[in-house]
Coordinates of C-alpha atoms in Angstrom, one line a residue:
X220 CA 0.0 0.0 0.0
X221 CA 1.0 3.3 -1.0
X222 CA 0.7 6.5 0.7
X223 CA 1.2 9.7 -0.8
X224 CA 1.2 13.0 0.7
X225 CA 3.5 16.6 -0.3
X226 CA 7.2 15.4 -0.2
X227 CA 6.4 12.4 1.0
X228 CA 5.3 8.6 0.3
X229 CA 4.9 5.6 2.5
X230 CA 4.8 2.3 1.5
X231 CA 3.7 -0.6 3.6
X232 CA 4.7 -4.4 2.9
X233 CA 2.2 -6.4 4.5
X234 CA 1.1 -10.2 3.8
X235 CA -2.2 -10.6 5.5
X236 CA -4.4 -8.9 7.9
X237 CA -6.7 -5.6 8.1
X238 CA -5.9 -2.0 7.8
X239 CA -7.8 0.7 9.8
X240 CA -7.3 3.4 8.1
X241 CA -8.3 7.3 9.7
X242 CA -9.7 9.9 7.2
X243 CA -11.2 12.1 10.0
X244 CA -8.2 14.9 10.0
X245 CA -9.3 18.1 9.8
X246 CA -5.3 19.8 9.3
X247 CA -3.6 20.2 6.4
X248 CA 0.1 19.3 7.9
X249 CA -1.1 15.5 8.5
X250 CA -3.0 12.2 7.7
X251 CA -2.8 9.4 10.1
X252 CA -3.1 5.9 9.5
X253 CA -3.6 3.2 11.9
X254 CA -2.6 -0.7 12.2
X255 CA -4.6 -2.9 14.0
X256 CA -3.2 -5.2 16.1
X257 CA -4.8 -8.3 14.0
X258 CA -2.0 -8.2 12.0
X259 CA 0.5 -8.1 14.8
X260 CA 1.4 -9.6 17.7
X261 CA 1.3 -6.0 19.5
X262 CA -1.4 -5.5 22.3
X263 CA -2.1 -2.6 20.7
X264 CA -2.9 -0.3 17.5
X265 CA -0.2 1.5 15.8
X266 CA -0.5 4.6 15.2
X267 CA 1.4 6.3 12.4
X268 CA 1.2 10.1 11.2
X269 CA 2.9 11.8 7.8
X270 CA 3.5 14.8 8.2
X271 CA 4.5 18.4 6.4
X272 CA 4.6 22.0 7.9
X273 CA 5.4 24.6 4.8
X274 CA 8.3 26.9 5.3
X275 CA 8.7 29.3 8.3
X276 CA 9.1 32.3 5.7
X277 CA 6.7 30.6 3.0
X278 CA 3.2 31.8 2.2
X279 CA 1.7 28.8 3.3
X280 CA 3.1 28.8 6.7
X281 CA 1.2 28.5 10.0
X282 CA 2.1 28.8 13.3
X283 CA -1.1 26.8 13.9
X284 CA 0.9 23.9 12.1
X285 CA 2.2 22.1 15.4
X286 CA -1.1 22.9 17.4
X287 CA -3.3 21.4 14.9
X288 CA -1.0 18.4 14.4
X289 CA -0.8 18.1 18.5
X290 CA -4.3 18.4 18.6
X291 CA -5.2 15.9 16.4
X292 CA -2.7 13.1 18.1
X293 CA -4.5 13.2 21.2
X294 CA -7.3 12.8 19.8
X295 CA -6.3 9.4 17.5
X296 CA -3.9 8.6 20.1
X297 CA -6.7 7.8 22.9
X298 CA -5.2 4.1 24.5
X299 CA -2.4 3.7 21.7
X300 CA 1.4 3.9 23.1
X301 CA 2.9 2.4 19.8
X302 CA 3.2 6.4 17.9
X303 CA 5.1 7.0 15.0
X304 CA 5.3 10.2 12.7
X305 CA 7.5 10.9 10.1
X306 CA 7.6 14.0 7.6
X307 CA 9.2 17.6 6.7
X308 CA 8.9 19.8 9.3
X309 CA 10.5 22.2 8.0
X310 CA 11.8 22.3 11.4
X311 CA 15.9 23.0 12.8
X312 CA 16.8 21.4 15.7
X313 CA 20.6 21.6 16.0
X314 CA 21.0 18.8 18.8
X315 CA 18.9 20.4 21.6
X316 CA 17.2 18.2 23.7
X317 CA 13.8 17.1 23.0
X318 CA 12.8 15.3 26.6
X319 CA 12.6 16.8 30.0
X320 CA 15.2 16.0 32.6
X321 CA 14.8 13.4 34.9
X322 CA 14.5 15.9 37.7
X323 CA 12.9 14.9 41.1
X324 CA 13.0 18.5 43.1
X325 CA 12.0 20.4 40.3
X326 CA 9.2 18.0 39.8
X327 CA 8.4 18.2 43.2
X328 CA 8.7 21.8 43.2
X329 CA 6.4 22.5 40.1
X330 CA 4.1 19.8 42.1
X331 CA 3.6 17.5 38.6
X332 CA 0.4 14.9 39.1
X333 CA 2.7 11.6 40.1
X334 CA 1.4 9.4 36.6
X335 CA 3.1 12.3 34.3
X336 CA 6.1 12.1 36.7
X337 CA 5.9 8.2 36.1
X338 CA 5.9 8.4 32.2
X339 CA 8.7 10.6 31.5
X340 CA 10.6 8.6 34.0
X341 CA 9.9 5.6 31.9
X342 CA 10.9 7.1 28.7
X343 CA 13.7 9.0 30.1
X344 CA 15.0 5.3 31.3
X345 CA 14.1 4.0 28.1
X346 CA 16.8 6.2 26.3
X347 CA 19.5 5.9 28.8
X348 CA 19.4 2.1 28.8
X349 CA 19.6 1.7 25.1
X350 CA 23.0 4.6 25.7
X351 CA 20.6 6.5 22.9
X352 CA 19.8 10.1 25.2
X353 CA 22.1 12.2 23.3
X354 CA 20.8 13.3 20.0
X355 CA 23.2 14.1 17.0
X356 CA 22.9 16.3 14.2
X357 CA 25.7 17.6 11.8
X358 CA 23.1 21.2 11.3
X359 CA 24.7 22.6 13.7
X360 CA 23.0 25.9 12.4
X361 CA 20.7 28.2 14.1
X362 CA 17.6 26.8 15.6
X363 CA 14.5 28.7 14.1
X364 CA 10.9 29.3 15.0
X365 CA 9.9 25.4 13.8
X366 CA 12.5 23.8 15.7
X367 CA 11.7 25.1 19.1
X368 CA 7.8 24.2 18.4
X369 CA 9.1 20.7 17.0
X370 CA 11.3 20.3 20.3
X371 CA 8.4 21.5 22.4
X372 CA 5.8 19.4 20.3
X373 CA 8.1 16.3 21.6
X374 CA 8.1 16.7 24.9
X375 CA 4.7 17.5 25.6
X376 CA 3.7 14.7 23.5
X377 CA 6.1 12.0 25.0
X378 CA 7.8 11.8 21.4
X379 CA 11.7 11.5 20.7
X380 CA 13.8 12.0 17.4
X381 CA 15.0 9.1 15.8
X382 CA 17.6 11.1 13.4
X383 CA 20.8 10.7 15.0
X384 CA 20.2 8.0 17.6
X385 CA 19.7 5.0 15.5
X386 CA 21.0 1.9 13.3
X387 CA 23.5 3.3 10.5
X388 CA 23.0 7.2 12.0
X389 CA 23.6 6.8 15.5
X390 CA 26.0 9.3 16.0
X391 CA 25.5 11.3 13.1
X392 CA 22.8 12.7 12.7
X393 CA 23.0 13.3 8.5
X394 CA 21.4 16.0 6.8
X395 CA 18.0 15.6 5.1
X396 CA 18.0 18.7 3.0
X397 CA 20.4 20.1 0.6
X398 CA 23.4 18.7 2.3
X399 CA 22.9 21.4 4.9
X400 CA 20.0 21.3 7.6
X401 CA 18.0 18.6 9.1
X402 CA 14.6 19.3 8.9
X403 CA 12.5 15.8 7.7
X404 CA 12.4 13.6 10.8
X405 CA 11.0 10.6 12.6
X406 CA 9.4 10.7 15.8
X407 CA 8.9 7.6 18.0
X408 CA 7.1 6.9 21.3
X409 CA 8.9 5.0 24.0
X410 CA 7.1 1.4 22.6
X411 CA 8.4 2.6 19.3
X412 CA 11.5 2.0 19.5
X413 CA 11.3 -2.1 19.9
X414 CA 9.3 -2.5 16.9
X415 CA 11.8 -0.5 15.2
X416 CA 14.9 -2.8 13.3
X417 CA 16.6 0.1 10.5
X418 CA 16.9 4.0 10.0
X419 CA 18.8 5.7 7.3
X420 CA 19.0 9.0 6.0
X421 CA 19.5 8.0 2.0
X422 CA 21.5 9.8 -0.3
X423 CA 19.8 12.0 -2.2
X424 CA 18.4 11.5 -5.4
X425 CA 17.5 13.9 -8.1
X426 CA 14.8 11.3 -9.6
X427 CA 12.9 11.3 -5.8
X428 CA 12.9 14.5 -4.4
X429 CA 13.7 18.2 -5.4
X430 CA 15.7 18.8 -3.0
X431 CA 15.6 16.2 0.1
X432 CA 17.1 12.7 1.3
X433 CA 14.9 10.3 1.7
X434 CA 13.9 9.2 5.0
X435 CA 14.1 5.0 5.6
X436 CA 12.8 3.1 8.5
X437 CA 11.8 -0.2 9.5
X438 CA 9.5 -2.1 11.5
X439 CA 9.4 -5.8 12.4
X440 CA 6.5 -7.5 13.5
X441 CA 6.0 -10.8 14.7
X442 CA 2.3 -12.9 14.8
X443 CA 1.8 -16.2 15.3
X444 CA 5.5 -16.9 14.5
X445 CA 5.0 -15.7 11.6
X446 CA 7.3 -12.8 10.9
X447 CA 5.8 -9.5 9.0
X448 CA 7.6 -6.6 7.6
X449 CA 6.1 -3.2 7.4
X450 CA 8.7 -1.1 5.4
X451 CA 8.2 3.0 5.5
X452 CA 10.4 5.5 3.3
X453 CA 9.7 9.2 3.6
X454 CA 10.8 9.1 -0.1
X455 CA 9.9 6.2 -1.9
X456 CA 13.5 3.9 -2.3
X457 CA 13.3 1.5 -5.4
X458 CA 17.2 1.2 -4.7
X459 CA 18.3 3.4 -7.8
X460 CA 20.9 5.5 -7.2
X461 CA 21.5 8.2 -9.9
X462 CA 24.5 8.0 -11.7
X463 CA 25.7 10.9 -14.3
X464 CA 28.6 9.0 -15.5
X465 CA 25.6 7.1 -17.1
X466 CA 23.0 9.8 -18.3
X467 CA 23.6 8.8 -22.1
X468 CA 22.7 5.1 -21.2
X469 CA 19.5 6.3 -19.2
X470 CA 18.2 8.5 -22.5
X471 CA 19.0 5.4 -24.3
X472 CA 16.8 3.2 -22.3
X473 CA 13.9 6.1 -22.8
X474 CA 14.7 6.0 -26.1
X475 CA 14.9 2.4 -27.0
X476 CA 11.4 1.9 -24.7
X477 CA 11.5 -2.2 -25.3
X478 CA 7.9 -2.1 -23.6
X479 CA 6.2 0.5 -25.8
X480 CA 5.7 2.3 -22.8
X481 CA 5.6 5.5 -24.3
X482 CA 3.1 4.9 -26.4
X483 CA 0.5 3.5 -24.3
X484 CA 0.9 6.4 -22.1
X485 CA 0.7 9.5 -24.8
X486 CA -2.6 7.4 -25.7
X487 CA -3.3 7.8 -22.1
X488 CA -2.6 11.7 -22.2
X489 CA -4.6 12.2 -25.1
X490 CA -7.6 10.4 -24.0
X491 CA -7.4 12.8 -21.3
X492 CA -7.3 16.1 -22.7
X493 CA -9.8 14.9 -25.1
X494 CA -12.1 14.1 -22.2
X495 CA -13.8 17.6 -20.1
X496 CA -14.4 15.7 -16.6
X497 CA -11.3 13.5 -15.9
X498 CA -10.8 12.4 -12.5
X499 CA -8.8 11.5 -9.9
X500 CA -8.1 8.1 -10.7
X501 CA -7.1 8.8 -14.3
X502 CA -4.3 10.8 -12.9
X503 CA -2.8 8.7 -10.6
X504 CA -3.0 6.0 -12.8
X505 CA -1.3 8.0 -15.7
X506 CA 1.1 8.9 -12.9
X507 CA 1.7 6.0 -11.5
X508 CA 2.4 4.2 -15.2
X509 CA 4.9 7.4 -15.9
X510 CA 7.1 6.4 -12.6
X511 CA 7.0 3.0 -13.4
X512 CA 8.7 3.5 -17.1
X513 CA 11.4 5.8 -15.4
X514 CA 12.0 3.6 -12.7
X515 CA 12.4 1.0 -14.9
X516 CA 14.5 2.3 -17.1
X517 CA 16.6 4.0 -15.0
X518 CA 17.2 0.2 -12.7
X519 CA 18.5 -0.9 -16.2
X520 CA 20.8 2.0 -16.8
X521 CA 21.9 2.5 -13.3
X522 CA 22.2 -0.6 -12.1
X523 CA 25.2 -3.0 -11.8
X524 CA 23.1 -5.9 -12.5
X525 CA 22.5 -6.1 -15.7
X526 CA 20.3 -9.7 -15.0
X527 CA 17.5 -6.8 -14.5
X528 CA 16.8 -6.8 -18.2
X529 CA 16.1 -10.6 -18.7
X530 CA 12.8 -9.8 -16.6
X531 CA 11.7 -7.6 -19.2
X532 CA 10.6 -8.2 -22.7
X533 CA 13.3 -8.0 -25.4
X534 CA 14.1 -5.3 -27.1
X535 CA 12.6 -4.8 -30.9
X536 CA 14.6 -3.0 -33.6
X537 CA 17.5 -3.0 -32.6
X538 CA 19.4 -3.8 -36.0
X539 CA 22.3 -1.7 -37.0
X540 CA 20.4 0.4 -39.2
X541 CA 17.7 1.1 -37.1
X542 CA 19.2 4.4 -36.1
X543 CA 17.5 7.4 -34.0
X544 CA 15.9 8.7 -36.7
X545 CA 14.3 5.6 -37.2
X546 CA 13.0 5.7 -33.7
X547 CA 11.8 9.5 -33.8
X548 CA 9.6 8.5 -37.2
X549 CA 8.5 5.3 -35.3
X550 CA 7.0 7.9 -32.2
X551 CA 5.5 9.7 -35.0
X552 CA 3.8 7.3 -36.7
X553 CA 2.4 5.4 -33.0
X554 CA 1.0 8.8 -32.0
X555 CA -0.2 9.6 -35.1

């Protein structure tokens, strides 16, 4: 299942089992979705949220953003502890803190109701066993309006920063957004982070994103010993990695379209703008068939395995003399 939502895509891997899905949200920075525990061996729900807040400077910012997103978790989050959200927040952090200290007096003194005492004792714990309490993060740059809500979002919420703490970036902390500030994240809950197996910031990619990494984690999942996989990625990873050393071979692949892939989607196109009232569907699925032929042929360009391209048909006219001219007149002729 696919999940798409600005700057962001989630994909879940799942073999069996029912998906609750929530379509209540009233804010535009979020959508949740929800897995029921029929599908896991978890006690209970799991609640995940995609988030993104518009620039701090942009015309479509809000300082509403973190409220309304805030708001809403308490209200989906009502008797769920497994809590996951992921997203651009638009939000830098530097390496500040985002829990409270572990501070008897002071609780004492501010005279904090004993059960809120309990859980941020708990999570506090929770980080310090797995050695995980400090945060890293190579933006080391000024913290702006966004990251002191996104800090202050966290601990209210009982939520803590996966970037930096985790699997392959445990101590780094890697950029997320032009090679220069960290400002996609992923926020866990205390129960989070034993159902989480893999984070990675990924190297960015012109062909995913405009300008962002994408953001990779993984959860594992076990139900009647049978073991499950739900996979997430911020932005979606088909394991391509864009090579300019080899932009000639990927315009060849275009070119050469062994599938006729091209065709079937400018008959798509036209059917479209020859039609008043197209709708949703039509677009995602022209979309979706447009991703498809560039993924695919940028796996065969890219990729070191060339065993790729026995899975796809074989390529037709491909004689000596059937040069590029050849192929433009072809193009003509299908769309004709």
């Amino acid at each position: 299942m696919c999940w798409n939502y600005p700057e962001s895509m989630i994909t879940l891997q799942k073999t069996e089992g029912n998906l609750k899905t929530n379509q209540e949200s009233d804010s535009e920075f979020v959508q949740w979705i929800e897995i029921s525990n029929q599908i896991s061996s978890l006690d209970q729900h799991t609640l995940f949220g995609c988030t993104y807040v518009p620039p701090e400077f942009s015309k479509y910012s809000s300082d509403e953003s973190f409220i309304e997103i805030e708001e809403e978790l308490l209200i989906f989050s009502q008797g769920i502890k497994n809590i996951v959200i992921v997203g651009d927040f638009n939000a830098r952090t530097s390496s500040l803190k985002d829990y409270v200290d572990d501070d008897i007096n002071l609780q004492e003194i501010l005279q904090i109701e004993e059960d809120i005492i309990n859980d941020n004792t708990s999570s506090y714990s929770i980080l310090k066993e797995n050695n995980i309490l400090q945060r890293f993060n190579k933006d080391t740059g000024r913290v702006n309006k966004y990251g002191t809500k996104l800090l202050d979002f966290c601990k209210r919420c009982n939520l803590f920063i996966a970037n930096g703490r985790l699997f392959s970036d445990n101590g780094i902390g890697h950029t997320t957004c032009k090679d220069a500030s960290m400002v996609d994240y992923l926020l866990l809950s205390p129960n989070s982070f034993n159902i989480t197996t893999d984070f990675e910031i990924i190297d960015f990619n012109p062909m995913f994103s405009d300008v962002h990494n994408r953001v990779h984690f993984t959860m594992k999942i076990d139900n009647d010993n049978h073991q499950k996989n739900l996979t997430f990625n911020q932005k979606v990873d088909q394991h391509v990695r864009w090579r300019s050393d080899k932009t000639n071979e990927f315009i060849q692949e275009i070119n050469d379209d062994p599938n006729n892939s091209l065709n079937e989607l400018n008959i798509m196109l036209n059917k479209m703008n020859e039609n008043t009232q197209v709708n949703v569907d039509q677009i995602n699925s022209f979309i979706d068939n447009l991703c498809k032929f560039l993924v695919n042929s940028a796996t065969d360009a890219f990729s070191d395995n060339k065993n790729n391209r026995s899975k796809r048909s074989p390529k037709l006219n491909t004689k000596p003399w059937f040069n590029n001219e050849c192929r433009e007149k072809k193009k003509c002729i299908s769309s004709g």
